PDB file of C-alpha atoms and ligand atoms in Angstrom:
ATOM      1  CA  MET A1109       5.840  28.438   1.135  1.00 76.00           C
ATOM      2  CA  THR A1110       4.081  25.837   1.942  1.00 87.00           C
ATOM      3  CA  ILE A1111       3.647  22.550  -0.304  1.00 92.00           C
ATOM      4  CA  HIS A1112      -0.372  21.012   0.357  1.00 95.00           C
ATOM      5  CA  TYR A1113      -0.138  17.941  -1.650  1.00 96.00           C
ATOM      6  CA  ARG A1114      -3.487  16.245  -2.505  1.00 97.00           C
ATOM      7  CA  THR A1115      -4.411  12.554  -2.499  1.00 98.00           C
ATOM      8  CA  GLN A1116      -6.792   9.279  -2.304  1.00 98.00           C
ATOM      9  CA  GLY A1117      -6.032   7.250   0.650  1.00 98.00           C
ATOM     10  CA  ILE A1118      -7.786   4.381   2.456  1.00 98.00           C
ATOM     11  CA  ILE A1119      -6.945   5.214   6.302  1.00 98.00           C
ATOM     12  CA  PHE A1120      -6.047   1.119   7.604  1.00 97.00           C
ATOM     13  CA  GLU A1121      -4.842   2.469  11.463  1.00 96.00           C
ATOM     14  CA  LYS A1122      -5.188   5.391  13.587  1.00 95.00           C
ATOM     15  CA  ILE A1123      -3.713   5.708  16.617  1.00 96.00           C
ATOM     16  CA  ASP A1124      -5.114   8.152  19.249  1.00 95.00           C
ATOM     17  CA  ARG A1125      -1.570  10.949  20.122  1.00 94.00           C
ATOM     18  CA  LYS A1126      -0.982  13.074  22.257  1.00 89.00           C
ATOM     19  CA  GLU A1127      -3.884  16.076  23.127  1.00 88.00           C
ATOM     20  CA  ALA A1128      -6.680  15.750  20.662  1.00 93.00           C
ATOM     21  CA  ASP A1129      -4.268  14.201  18.405  1.00 95.00           C
ATOM     22  CA  GLN A1130      -4.631  10.963  15.771  1.00 96.00           C
ATOM     23  CA  LEU A1131      -1.796   9.490  13.875  1.00 97.00           C
ATOM     24  CA  PHE A1132      -3.394   7.786  10.814  1.00 97.00           C
ATOM     25  CA  THR A1133      -1.930   4.903   8.638  1.00 97.00           C
ATOM     26  CA  ILE A1134      -3.191   5.560   4.857  1.00 97.00           C
ATOM     27  CA  TYR A1135      -2.867   3.699   1.700  1.00 98.00           C
ATOM     28  CA  THR A1136      -2.450   6.627  -1.046  1.00 97.00           C
ATOM     29  CA  LYS A1137      -3.142   6.243  -4.555  1.00 97.00           C
ATOM     30  CA  ASP A1138      -0.132   8.523  -5.421  1.00 97.00           C
ATOM     31  CA  PHE A1139       2.473   8.113  -2.516  1.00 96.00           C
ATOM     32  CA  GLY A1140       1.485   4.587  -1.361  1.00 96.00           C
ATOM     33  CA  ARG A1141       1.581   4.224   2.742  1.00 96.00           C
ATOM     34  CA  LEU A1142       1.909   7.379   4.407  1.00 97.00           C
ATOM     35  CA  GLU A1143       1.296   8.126   7.563  1.00 97.00           C
ATOM     36  CA  ILE A1144      -0.268  11.317   8.647  1.00 97.00           C
ATOM     37  CA  LEU A1145      -0.980  13.222  12.140  1.00 96.00           C
ATOM     38  CA  GLY A1146      -4.766  14.671  12.597  1.00 95.00           C
ATOM     39  CA  LYS A1147      -4.109  17.739  14.423  1.00 93.00           C
ATOM     40  CA  GLY A1148      -6.655  18.380  17.272  1.00 92.00           C
ATOM     41  CA  ILE A1149      -8.344  15.704  15.254  1.00 91.00           C
ATOM     42  CA  ARG A1150     -10.414  13.900  18.367  1.00 91.00           C
ATOM     43  CA  LYS A1151     -12.118  17.233  19.426  1.00 90.00           C
ATOM     44  CA  ILE A1152     -15.866  18.549  18.472  1.00 85.00           C
ATOM     45  CA  LYS A1153     -15.269  21.334  16.969  1.00 86.00           C
ATOM     46  CA  SER A1154     -12.359  19.786  14.458  1.00 88.00           C
ATOM     47  CA  LYS A1155     -13.403  20.149  11.064  1.00 88.00           C
ATOM     48  CA  LEU A1156     -11.649  17.659   9.530  1.00 90.00           C
ATOM     49  CA  ARG A1157     -13.199  14.443  11.846  1.00 89.00           C
ATOM     50  CA  SER A1158     -16.398  14.229   9.222  1.00 91.00           C
ATOM     51  CA  GLY A1159     -13.596  13.144   6.491  1.00 94.00           C
ATOM     52  CA  ILE A1160     -11.076  10.480   8.145  1.00 95.00           C
ATOM     53  CA  GLU A1161     -12.041   7.241   9.444  1.00 95.00           C
ATOM     54  CA  LEU A1162     -10.993   3.804  10.111  1.00 96.00           C
ATOM     55  CA  PHE A1163     -11.922   1.832   6.767  1.00 97.00           C
ATOM     56  CA  TYR A1164     -12.787   5.311   4.725  1.00 97.00           C
ATOM     57  CA  LEU A1165     -11.814   5.935   0.656  1.00 98.00           C
ATOM     58  CA  SER A1166     -11.503   9.875   1.166  1.00 98.00           C
ATOM     59  CA  GLU A1167      -9.350  13.253  -0.179  1.00 98.00           C
ATOM     60  CA  ILE A1168      -7.036  14.193   1.832  1.00 97.00           C
ATOM     61  CA  GLU A1169      -4.308  16.957   1.742  1.00 97.00           C
ATOM     62  CA  PHE A1170      -1.556  17.131   4.126  1.00 97.00           C
ATOM     63  CA  ILE A1171       1.896  19.371   4.143  1.00 96.00           C
ATOM     64  CA  GLN A1172       4.971  18.100   5.256  1.00 95.00           C
ATOM     65  CA  GLY A1173       6.538  19.211   8.170  1.00 91.00           C
ATOM     66  CA  LYS A1174      10.032  19.007   9.626  1.00 90.00           C
ATOM     67  CA  ASN A1175       9.370  15.771  10.890  1.00 90.00           C
ATOM     68  CA  TYR A1176       6.102  14.384  10.453  1.00 93.00           C
ATOM     69  CA  LYS A1177       3.354  15.131   7.659  1.00 96.00           C
ATOM     70  CA  THR A1178      -0.043  17.123   8.813  1.00 96.00           C
ATOM     71  CA  LEU A1179      -3.423  16.786   7.482  1.00 97.00           C
ATOM     72  CA  THR A1180      -4.617  19.640   5.903  1.00 96.00           C
ATOM     73  CA  ASP A1181      -8.285  18.524   4.457  1.00 96.00           C
ATOM     74  CA  ALA A1182      -9.900  15.604   4.443  1.00 97.00           C
ATOM     75  CA  ILE A1183     -13.266  15.053   2.316  1.00 97.00           C
ATOM     76  CA  LEU A1184     -15.263  11.905   2.471  1.00 97.00           C
ATOM     77  CA  ILE A1185     -15.593   9.217  -0.858  1.00 98.00           C
ATOM     78  CA  GLU A1186     -16.869   6.286  -0.099  1.00 97.00           C
ATOM     79  CA  LYS A1187     -17.602   5.034   3.284  1.00 96.00           C
ATOM     80  CA  PHE A1188     -18.575   0.853   2.278  1.00 96.00           C
ATOM     81  CA  PRO A1189     -21.240   1.191   4.315  1.00 96.00           C
ATOM     82  CA  HIS A1190     -21.714  -2.432   4.130  1.00 95.00           C
ATOM     83  CA  LEU A1191     -19.104  -3.671   5.234  1.00 94.00           C
ATOM     84  CA  ARG A1192     -19.462  -1.359   9.234  1.00 93.00           C
ATOM     85  CA  LYS A1193     -22.922  -2.978   9.333  1.00 94.00           C
ATOM     86  CA  ASP A1194     -21.377  -6.263   9.461  1.00 94.00           C
ATOM     87  CA  LEU A1195     -19.215  -7.534  12.549  1.00 94.00           C
ATOM     88  CA  ARG A1196     -18.240 -10.352   9.683  1.00 93.00           C
ATOM     89  CA  LYS A1197     -16.947  -8.266   7.156  1.00 95.00           C
ATOM     90  CA  LEU A1198     -15.621  -5.966   9.714  1.00 95.00           C
ATOM     91  CA  ARG A1199     -13.553  -8.606  11.421  1.00 95.00           C
ATOM     92  CA  ILE A1200     -12.179  -9.378   8.110  1.00 95.00           C
ATOM     93  CA  ALA A1201     -10.984  -5.505   7.356  1.00 97.00           C
ATOM     94  CA  TYR A1202      -9.120  -5.646  10.305  1.00 97.00           C
ATOM     95  CA  LYS A1203      -7.637  -8.704   9.352  1.00 96.00           C
ATOM     96  CA  ILE A1204      -6.756  -7.008   6.279  1.00 96.00           C
ATOM     97  CA  SER A1205      -5.572  -3.739   7.825  1.00 96.00           C
ATOM     98  CA  GLU A1206      -2.940  -5.396  10.105  1.00 95.00           C
ATOM     99  CA  GLY A1207      -1.348  -7.480   7.534  1.00 94.00           C
ATOM    100  CA  LEU A1208      -1.455  -4.116   5.325  1.00 95.00           C
ATOM    101  CA  VAL A1209       0.753  -2.496   7.597  1.00 93.00           C
ATOM    102  CA  LYS A1210       3.018  -5.378   8.760  1.00 92.00           C
ATOM    103  CA  LEU A1211       3.783  -5.822   4.806  1.00 92.00           C
ATOM    104  CA  VAL A1212       4.129  -2.778   3.347  1.00 92.00           C
ATOM    105  CA  ARG A1213       6.402  -0.589   5.080  1.00 85.00           C
ATOM    106  CA  GLU A1214       8.142   1.535   2.935  1.00 82.00           C
ATOM    107  CA  GLN A1215       6.558   5.072   1.623  1.00 86.00           C
ATOM    108  CA  GLU A1216       5.989   4.531  -2.818  1.00 90.00           C
ATOM    109  CA  GLU A1217       3.824   4.234  -5.173  1.00 92.00           C
ATOM    110  CA  ASP A1218       2.237   1.021  -5.882  1.00 94.00           C
ATOM    111  CA  LYS A1219      -0.650   1.393  -8.465  1.00 96.00           C
ATOM    112  CA  LYS A1220      -1.473  -1.930  -8.247  1.00 96.00           C
ATOM    113  CA  ILE A1221      -1.887  -2.245  -4.864  1.00 97.00           C
ATOM    114  CA  TRP A1222      -3.681   1.202  -4.622  1.00 97.00           C
ATOM    115  CA  GLN A1223      -5.790  -1.316  -7.342  1.00 97.00           C
ATOM    116  CA  LEU A1224      -6.552  -4.669  -4.574  1.00 97.00           C
ATOM    117  CA  LEU A1225      -6.978  -1.971  -2.023  1.00 97.00           C
ATOM    118  CA  ASN A1226     -10.606  -0.860  -4.089  1.00 97.00           C
ATOM    119  CA  GLU A1227     -11.953  -3.954  -5.424  1.00 97.00           C
ATOM    120  CA  ILE A1228     -11.275  -6.226  -2.527  1.00 96.00           C
ATOM    121  CA  PHE A1229     -12.906  -3.101  -0.198  1.00 97.00           C
ATOM    122  CA  GLU A1230     -15.849  -2.436  -3.308  1.00 96.00           C
ATOM    123  CA  LYS A1231     -16.060  -6.720  -2.882  1.00 94.00           C
ATOM    124  CA  LEU A1232     -16.038  -7.098   1.604  1.00 95.00           C
ATOM    125  CA  ASP A1233     -18.924  -3.958   0.713  1.00 95.00           C
ATOM    126  CA  LYS A1234     -21.021  -5.239  -1.815  1.00 91.00           C
ATOM    127  CA  GLU A1235     -20.722  -8.885  -2.245  1.00 86.00           C
ATOM    128  CA  LYS A1236     -22.655 -11.493  -0.296  1.00 84.00           C
ATOM    129  CA  PHE A1237     -20.978 -14.747   1.197  1.00 79.00           C
ATOM    130  CA  GLU A1238     -22.313 -17.741   1.783  1.00 77.00           C
ATOM    131  CA  ASN A1239     -21.367 -19.319   4.886  1.00 69.00           C
ATOM    132  CA  GLY A1240     -17.686 -20.495   5.532  1.00 72.00           C
ATOM    133  CA  LYS A1241     -16.973 -18.025   2.403  1.00 81.00           C
ATOM    134  CA  LEU A1242     -15.677 -15.205   3.870  1.00 88.00           C
ATOM    135  CA  GLU A1243     -12.680 -15.722   4.507  1.00 89.00           C
ATOM    136  CA  ILE A1244     -11.791 -16.446   1.055  1.00 91.00           C
ATOM    137  CA  ILE A1245     -11.938 -12.576   0.763  1.00 93.00           C
ATOM    138  CA  TYR A1246      -8.657 -12.052   2.861  1.00 95.00           C
ATOM    139  CA  TYR A1247      -6.978 -14.694   1.347  1.00 95.00           C
ATOM    140  CA  TYR A1248      -7.445 -12.972  -2.575  1.00 95.00           C
ATOM    141  CA  PHE A1249      -6.087  -9.812  -0.467  1.00 96.00           C
ATOM    142  CA  PHE A1250      -3.487 -11.939   1.029  1.00 96.00           C
ATOM    143  CA  TRP A1251      -1.701 -13.971  -1.174  1.00 96.00           C
ATOM    144  CA  ASN A1252      -2.099 -11.104  -4.010  1.00 97.00           C
ATOM    145  CA  LEU A1253      -0.273  -8.666  -2.144  1.00 96.00           C
ATOM    146  CA  LEU A1254       1.986 -11.373  -1.430  1.00 95.00           C
ATOM    147  CA  CYS A1255       2.793 -11.579  -5.394  1.00 95.00           C
ATOM    148  CA  LEU A1256       2.659  -7.676  -5.528  1.00 95.00           C
ATOM    149  CA  LEU A1257       5.801  -7.854  -3.173  1.00 93.00           C
ATOM    150  CA  GLY A1258       7.714 -10.245  -4.765  1.00 92.00           C
ATOM    151  CA  TYR A1259       7.158 -12.976  -2.926  1.00 93.00           C
ATOM    152  CA  GLN A1260       4.563 -14.976  -5.317  1.00 94.00           C
ATOM    153  CA  PRO A1261       5.057 -18.833  -3.904  1.00 95.00           C
ATOM    154  CA  GLU A1262       6.060 -21.725  -6.222  1.00 96.00           C
ATOM    155  CA  LEU A1263       2.829 -23.452  -6.823  1.00 96.00           C
ATOM    156  CA  TYR A1264       3.936 -25.178 -10.016  1.00 96.00           C
ATOM    157  CA  HIS A1265       7.667 -26.496  -9.631  1.00 96.00           C
ATOM    158  CA  CYS A1266       8.867 -27.810  -6.561  1.00 96.00           C
ATOM    159  CA  ALA A1267      10.987 -24.649  -5.349  1.00 95.00           C
ATOM    160  CA  ILE A1268      14.192 -26.886  -4.104  1.00 95.00           C
ATOM    161  CA  CYS A1269      14.642 -29.284  -7.172  1.00 95.00           C
ATOM    162  CA  GLN A1270      12.269 -26.703  -9.545  1.00 96.00           C
ATOM    163  CA  LYS A1271      10.953 -29.733 -11.189  1.00 96.00           C
ATOM    164  CA  ARG A1272       7.227 -29.486 -12.059  1.00 96.00           C
ATOM    165  CA  LEU A1273       5.104 -30.627  -9.446  1.00 94.00           C
ATOM    166  CA  LYS A1274       3.271 -34.234  -9.837  1.00 90.00           C
ATOM    167  CA  PRO A1275       0.043 -35.368  -7.612  1.00 86.00           C
ATOM    168  CA  GLU A1276       1.118 -36.734  -5.035  1.00 88.00           C
ATOM    169  CA  LYS A1277       2.464 -35.919  -1.240  1.00 92.00           C
ATOM    170  CA  LEU A1278       2.953 -32.881  -1.530  1.00 95.00           C
ATOM    171  CA  PHE A1279       4.491 -29.914   0.917  1.00 95.00           C
ATOM    172  CA  PHE A1280       4.660 -26.142   1.683  1.00 95.00           C
ATOM    173  CA  SER A1281       8.019 -24.370   3.094  1.00 94.00           C
ATOM    174  CA  SER A1282       7.641 -20.824   4.470  1.00 93.00           C
ATOM    175  CA  LYS A1283      10.555 -20.502   4.271  1.00 91.00           C
ATOM    176  CA  GLU A1284      11.640 -21.908   0.346  1.00 92.00           C
ATOM    177  CA  GLY A1285       8.255 -19.892  -0.904  1.00 93.00           C
ATOM    178  CA  GLY A1286       6.367 -22.195  -1.661  1.00 95.00           C
ATOM    179  CA  VAL A1287       4.911 -26.141  -2.812  1.00 96.00           C
ATOM    180  CA  ILE A1288       7.919 -29.215  -1.961  1.00 95.00           C
ATOM    181  CA  CYS A1289       8.293 -31.667  -3.420  1.00 95.00           C
ATOM    182  CA  ASN A1290       8.723 -35.558  -1.779  1.00 93.00           C
ATOM    183  CA  PHE A1291      11.817 -36.482  -2.671  1.00 94.00           C
ATOM    184  CA  CYS A1292      12.787 -32.599  -1.617  1.00 94.00           C
ATOM    185  CA  LYS A1293      11.208 -33.166   1.774  1.00 92.00           C
ATOM    186  CA  LYS A1294      13.617 -35.717   2.855  1.00 90.00           C
ATOM    187  CA  ASN A1295      16.221 -32.967   3.886  1.00 82.00           C
ATOM    188  CA  ILE A1296      13.868 -30.682   6.039  1.00 84.00           C
ATOM    189  CA  LYS A1297      12.749 -30.802   9.049  1.00 79.00           C
ATOM    190  CA  SER A1298       9.625 -29.269   9.910  1.00 76.00           C
ATOM    191  CA  ILE A1299       7.566 -29.284   7.554  1.00 86.00           C
ATOM    192  CA  ARG A1300       3.632 -28.891   6.432  1.00 87.00           C
ATOM    193  CA  GLU A1301       1.437 -31.233   3.938  1.00 91.00           C
ATOM    194  CA  ILE A1302      -0.090 -29.755   1.222  1.00 92.00           C
ATOM    195  CA  SER A1303      -3.598 -31.119  -0.282  1.00 90.00           C
ATOM    196  CA  PRO A1304      -3.261 -31.044  -4.134  1.00 90.00           C
ATOM    197  CA  GLU A1305      -7.120 -28.643  -3.485  1.00 90.00           C
ATOM    198  CA  THR A1306      -5.298 -26.750  -1.547  1.00 92.00           C
ATOM    199  CA  ILE A1307      -2.987 -25.778  -3.878  1.00 94.00           C
ATOM    200  CA  LYS A1308      -5.770 -25.421  -6.068  1.00 93.00           C
ATOM    201  CA  VAL A1309      -7.190 -22.923  -4.395  1.00 93.00           C
ATOM    202  CA  LEU A1310      -4.275 -21.255  -4.097  1.00 95.00           C
ATOM    203  CA  ARG A1311      -3.503 -21.126  -7.731  1.00 95.00           C
ATOM    204  CA  ILE A1312      -7.126 -19.960  -8.517  1.00 95.00           C
ATOM    205  CA  LEU A1313      -6.173 -17.244  -5.768  1.00 95.00           C
ATOM    206  CA  ILE A1314      -2.883 -15.723  -7.666  1.00 95.00           C
ATOM    207  CA  GLU A1315      -4.474 -15.928 -11.186  1.00 94.00           C
ATOM    208  CA  LYS A1316      -7.440 -13.805  -9.415  1.00 92.00           C
ATOM    209  CA  ASN A1317     -10.126 -15.767 -10.601  1.00 91.00           C
ATOM    210  CA  TRP A1318     -13.121 -14.028  -8.091  1.00 89.00           C
ATOM    211  CA  ARG A1319     -16.258 -15.815 -10.542  1.00 87.00           C
ATOM    212  CA  LEU A1320     -13.983 -19.279 -10.282  1.00 90.00           C
ATOM    213  CA  LEU A1321     -13.513 -18.366  -6.758  1.00 87.00           C
ATOM    214  CA  GLU A1322     -17.382 -17.815  -5.730  1.00 84.00           C
ATOM    215  CA  LYS A1323     -18.434 -20.678  -7.364  1.00 85.00           C
ATOM    216  CA  LEU A1324     -16.002 -22.781  -5.668  1.00 84.00           C
ATOM    217  CA  LYS A1325     -17.013 -25.650  -3.592  1.00 84.00           C
ATOM    218  CA  ILE A1326     -14.527 -25.369  -1.122  1.00 83.00           C
ATOM    219  CA  GLU A1327     -14.441 -28.398   1.721  1.00 84.00           C
ATOM    220  CA  LYS A1328     -13.582 -27.163   5.294  1.00 84.00           C
ATOM    221  CA  LYS A1329     -10.898 -29.003   6.268  1.00 85.00           C
ATOM    222  CA  PHE A1330      -9.005 -27.458   2.832  1.00 86.00           C
ATOM    223  CA  LEU A1331      -9.909 -23.860   3.825  1.00 86.00           C
ATOM    224  CA  GLN A1332      -8.796 -25.182   7.052  1.00 88.00           C
ATOM    225  CA  PHE A1333      -5.257 -25.791   5.271  1.00 90.00           C
ATOM    226  CA  LEU A1334      -5.685 -22.497   3.834  1.00 92.00           C
ATOM    227  CA  ASN A1335      -5.455 -20.962   6.713  1.00 92.00           C
ATOM    228  CA  ILE A1336      -2.461 -22.794   8.388  1.00 93.00           C
ATOM    229  CA  ILE A1337      -0.383 -22.111   5.357  1.00 93.00           C
ATOM    230  CA  THR A1338      -1.758 -19.025   5.202  1.00 95.00           C
ATOM    231  CA  ASN A1339      -1.072 -17.711   8.663  1.00 93.00           C
ATOM    232  CA  ASP A1340       2.806 -19.585   8.326  1.00 92.00           C
ATOM    233  CA  TYR A1341       3.958 -17.719   5.757  1.00 93.00           C
ATOM    234  CA  TYR A1342       2.381 -14.608   6.910  1.00 93.00           C
ATOM    235  CA  LEU A1343       4.243 -15.124  10.642  1.00 92.00           C
ATOM    236  CA  TYR A1344       7.589 -15.613   8.338  1.00 92.00           C
ATOM    237  CA  LEU A1345       7.839 -12.871   5.660  1.00 91.00           C
ATOM    238  CA  SER A1346       6.860 -10.394   8.478  1.00 88.00           C
ATOM    239  CA  ASN A1347       9.452 -11.902  10.652  1.00 88.00           C
ATOM    240  CA  GLN A1348      12.222 -11.654   7.772  1.00 84.00           C
ATOM    241  CA  LEU A1349      10.238  -7.959   7.163  1.00 79.00           C
ATOM    242  CA  VAL A1350      11.262  -6.723  11.055  1.00 75.00           C
ATOM    243  CA  ASN A1351      14.892  -8.155  10.731  1.00 74.00           C
ATOM    244  CA  SER A1352      16.143  -6.871   7.223  1.00 72.00           C
ATOM    245  CA  LYS A1353      14.447  -3.636   9.062  1.00 62.00           C
ATOM    246  CA  GLU A1354      16.555  -3.275  12.026  1.00 57.00           C
ATOM    247  CA  ILE A1355      20.409  -4.969  10.126  1.00 48.00           C
TER     248      ILE A1355
HETATM  249 ZN1   ZN B2479      11.906 -31.587  -5.769  1.00 70.02          ZN
END
């Protein structure tokens, strides 16, 4: 007898496959990340089409075959309509999707990641963001996801000598996993300076203090710093994950 599994999931990626099939990458409530094949789903007559689309929250049902999982039912729960109408918000949703697909590799239930994704999509859909503030939701996603995956950056002590950080010249090292003091920096060749303001924003992001983030006036240059450090850490970790998979 074939077992039918039911769960909720947010759809992060869809790739066309042969004939009228599509392969979906879905982050689910009960199984974590899954890849599920929608057979014949691009056909107009397909009953599943209306229930599954990129950035939908849907109730899905699937069966486990020998080589892959096949979608057997999909019911739309929430389509986040405001997100869909706003190109700037959509761009952030694509960035979040890319980060999730790269960094979360295993099929494993994680209720905290599930909650984080639901929170992010609700905020992205409902909140009005002032100019330049929209990027903050991506950073909020990214740094909190890293904490849940066990890559919380060191922001209070030097990641090398463990001394408590003082407001002096400080640096960020993706390889060492956090902020480095001016003394330890001497032994490292290429390293980026990080301002105390940027460290402060990172701390608030990781504390998940959304109300404070909303009120916070962040100068453009500190947002640029944050962007550089986030990209750097993202590249470093995604390379690490790819290499560890290959070994
Ligand atoms: Zn140090």
